[in-house]
């Protein structure tokens, strides 16, 4: 069985491309060192390998189901949760005084990458719990944190995010779950929530739902939406779970993939009162949720990267072992068949996967390092860092979601009929990852967010910062040998970006909001490929610097980086010209299409 | 539930774009008329709807499995086979004297399209049987036809194609199954065959395997491969099935999709002798198989089209019913949410599906009409028709296989979380269709076939014919209004094709066969999109002619055709520039990549 993750590449990204070993210079991380990070990563690999990878297929084949009102999961899930808890990963980035390790965000993402690659279904439970606790850390009162957050950090209770409703998925402004004030200051919740991952299970003593709802009598639209802490079991005075809070499992969703994660329809206030506590001020629910959205969306992007990565490694191993056919130049039928990795078209499929997943990993970790810079970097740079992170987030979420799917299709293609069977994991990764372009904001929503908001906010400052960082890396790369093709491709891409964005942004008012946004997808494609091209320039520059001193395996590794960067420059980046032209043209074909013409 | 096929579009393609109503002018079809064809198509719709669509999901959820040595299928499959047989579709294109209807190939493909769309898994059994009988009709002796083919045409026995072996899938030259001559002129077969669809079941009285094997002592490579008729049960003197022929089911394959079709590993000569009869001359096995390859590959392409088409119709229905969000221009939270078909990005996803599946359908039926021209068209044009069909075949096979998968991904995306669940059929179509770029020759093989063989055979005459047909349609379309954008896009694409092909073909010798073929995939992409662009010009021209006289629904239908053609011209065709440049450059990035660098 192929490894699910490349330890070598993860360390290259963290310690050679990014300068993560310098994080301990920041006061919050003063107790750390590269060795500490290495230990944490090794621990993550071992826990992921032993307790998560072991039951990934079993959980896929045996979906959660209900017996006597209780959700049944394969036994490996509970064991995995125990191992994750014992490793201290639930609270790893929290303050030491809360029992955490104060891990930087980028290291935490690298840790989580192991679990996403090894078993994305089981990784859902702890990741939702971590996200829930983060949101509480930001907005909940100290008393709420003590009661609802600490058990999550300890991994005793799990958490969910309950946003969507059966009639309101992407359109959260239309949710109708209501919160009626009670005399003691709490609220009584009533309504249904759809697509709630981890919404019901017996893995933890309690489940804390973070629920979006409308306080009765409040305004329509997003201003009427507030956020509530809603436990599965009401919390006793001593902090232990007590009686049912009447959050009722109304059904399980049956998905193509991601089958290991319980996905539920929940009814609130069925058969009794569901009591919740308001988080912060009324009407701030969506703002609070979106405050955490950068991190959540980076998480989805990283999950997509890691599924693609695991598929790449599986198909690479297969391509080295499977012999089939001969080169066109060899006409001798008596000569042995060669491993298929020797065929140029198979190398194309493998190089494309490598370019996508390693480019995506570089992007996800780069964005994660911005989260750290925002929290612990130099004070005077934080505003700019925040704008850059805001701009990159729709790309970090959607680019790997879309392109890992293509990479996984390439993995199946490399393996042929074998890749299409359940004897190998790639078909499962392919089914799993197809969710990523949908949840946490569809690709359409990311495109609108990028073109309609992020590219213009603060007078376009985010784009300015992005362009200047790319230009700086282009400048620096001039000193290095062998990067001409890669630099030229990125420089050309930058020009196309600039002229296309100038054209479309300049016409925004004339076009009106609907036509202006009609080709937002092309903005996402264009800027997405460009940003990943930049990630490849950074990796290639790092490799070019290291190669002269490198020996044997290391030299091969750096050669591979340079060749994959070249591949991205030649086989991927030029595709953006099409999107740049389409975007600049403000073509109205889709805008003008009529329902009745379909 | 959405319809699985558009009757209106199928008739548009057959009777408006293609002139299928004129086929009865040919002697073989003299008894036919458009009404006959309409009746056959209506019958196909009804049988497909009632007996195939009904158990598609059930068969997907309940894979074939073995109980007491017998393969178990859901009951609907046997009922579907009975209905298909009673409708006379097993022998529909065969001679009337054999009980057939002498249907033209293009009408037969249109008939089969219904079953592919309604239930691709169950359609596998009759389609393999039809393909098997066709091959026998071409190469088997009259006596063999009487014994092995007639029961297939009657639908009493079923057929398979047994080519691949566990170690030899794409590399058929390396098969090792042996055929040892017996004294009576028959052969004793021994070996294993992998991925054999319909290889074992209880649906028919007997199964006739067409098996590739090597006659003992013959030459290595493809010249040593012969074709054999191998029944599951030996045939008695009176033609009925007798004792076991020792073709043993060694295992069932468990696939991501296509789950309704039994897919097997078969051992020949296990526990007793497996006796087979040689078809035609020794050493002709691959040639015979490849003689039928055009038809088989068109069949795969059509299957891909129809899965994409069914997904398109399902997502279209959903987009009309599901209300979510408002236009960006509407800031009133009190206004109702609109059906998502009103959002430009959803229209983009729907238009792209429409452009792909209707373009693919036009291509599949056009190629099918060439099969008719080859068999019943004017004698003096048959050589050219054959070359054009040869050239188009890798495209007809691979383009819909790849792009229907993208269309199905778009269908899921339109439907969001719902599309990702098993409550709707699109996730199943998406799993089903992922096989199509693999079987009957992978995409890599189609690329090599196109660039390495079809573009150069007969001095490039196939390409000449293709280009002249496109030019003729471009000329003709000049007379029509509203096609300028579409014509210009196709004309530009043609120029890119010509210059790129001239560049790469001109360097073939210098580059050597391996580097010459390294970017064959881009030839496939470039010419594929161009050919489909041509199909859209033909549809747009037909629509433009009909629109002035059309009323209500018909007018909307033609408007939709024009808008989809425009979409393909603006959103798809320009993408080929990238492939043209890559192909012309003979870039060596993949060729030079080394195994150890991965």
Coordinates of C-alpha atoms in Angstrom, one line a residue, chain A residues 377-385:
Chain A
X377 CA 3.4 38.4 12.9
X378 CA 4.6 42.0 13.0
X379 CA 1.9 44.3 14.1
X380 CA 2.3 46.9 11.4
X381 CA 1.9 44.3 8.6
X382 CA -1.3 42.7 9.9
X383 CA -3.7 44.8 8.0
X384 CA -2.0 44.0 4.7
X385 CA -1.7 40.3 5.7

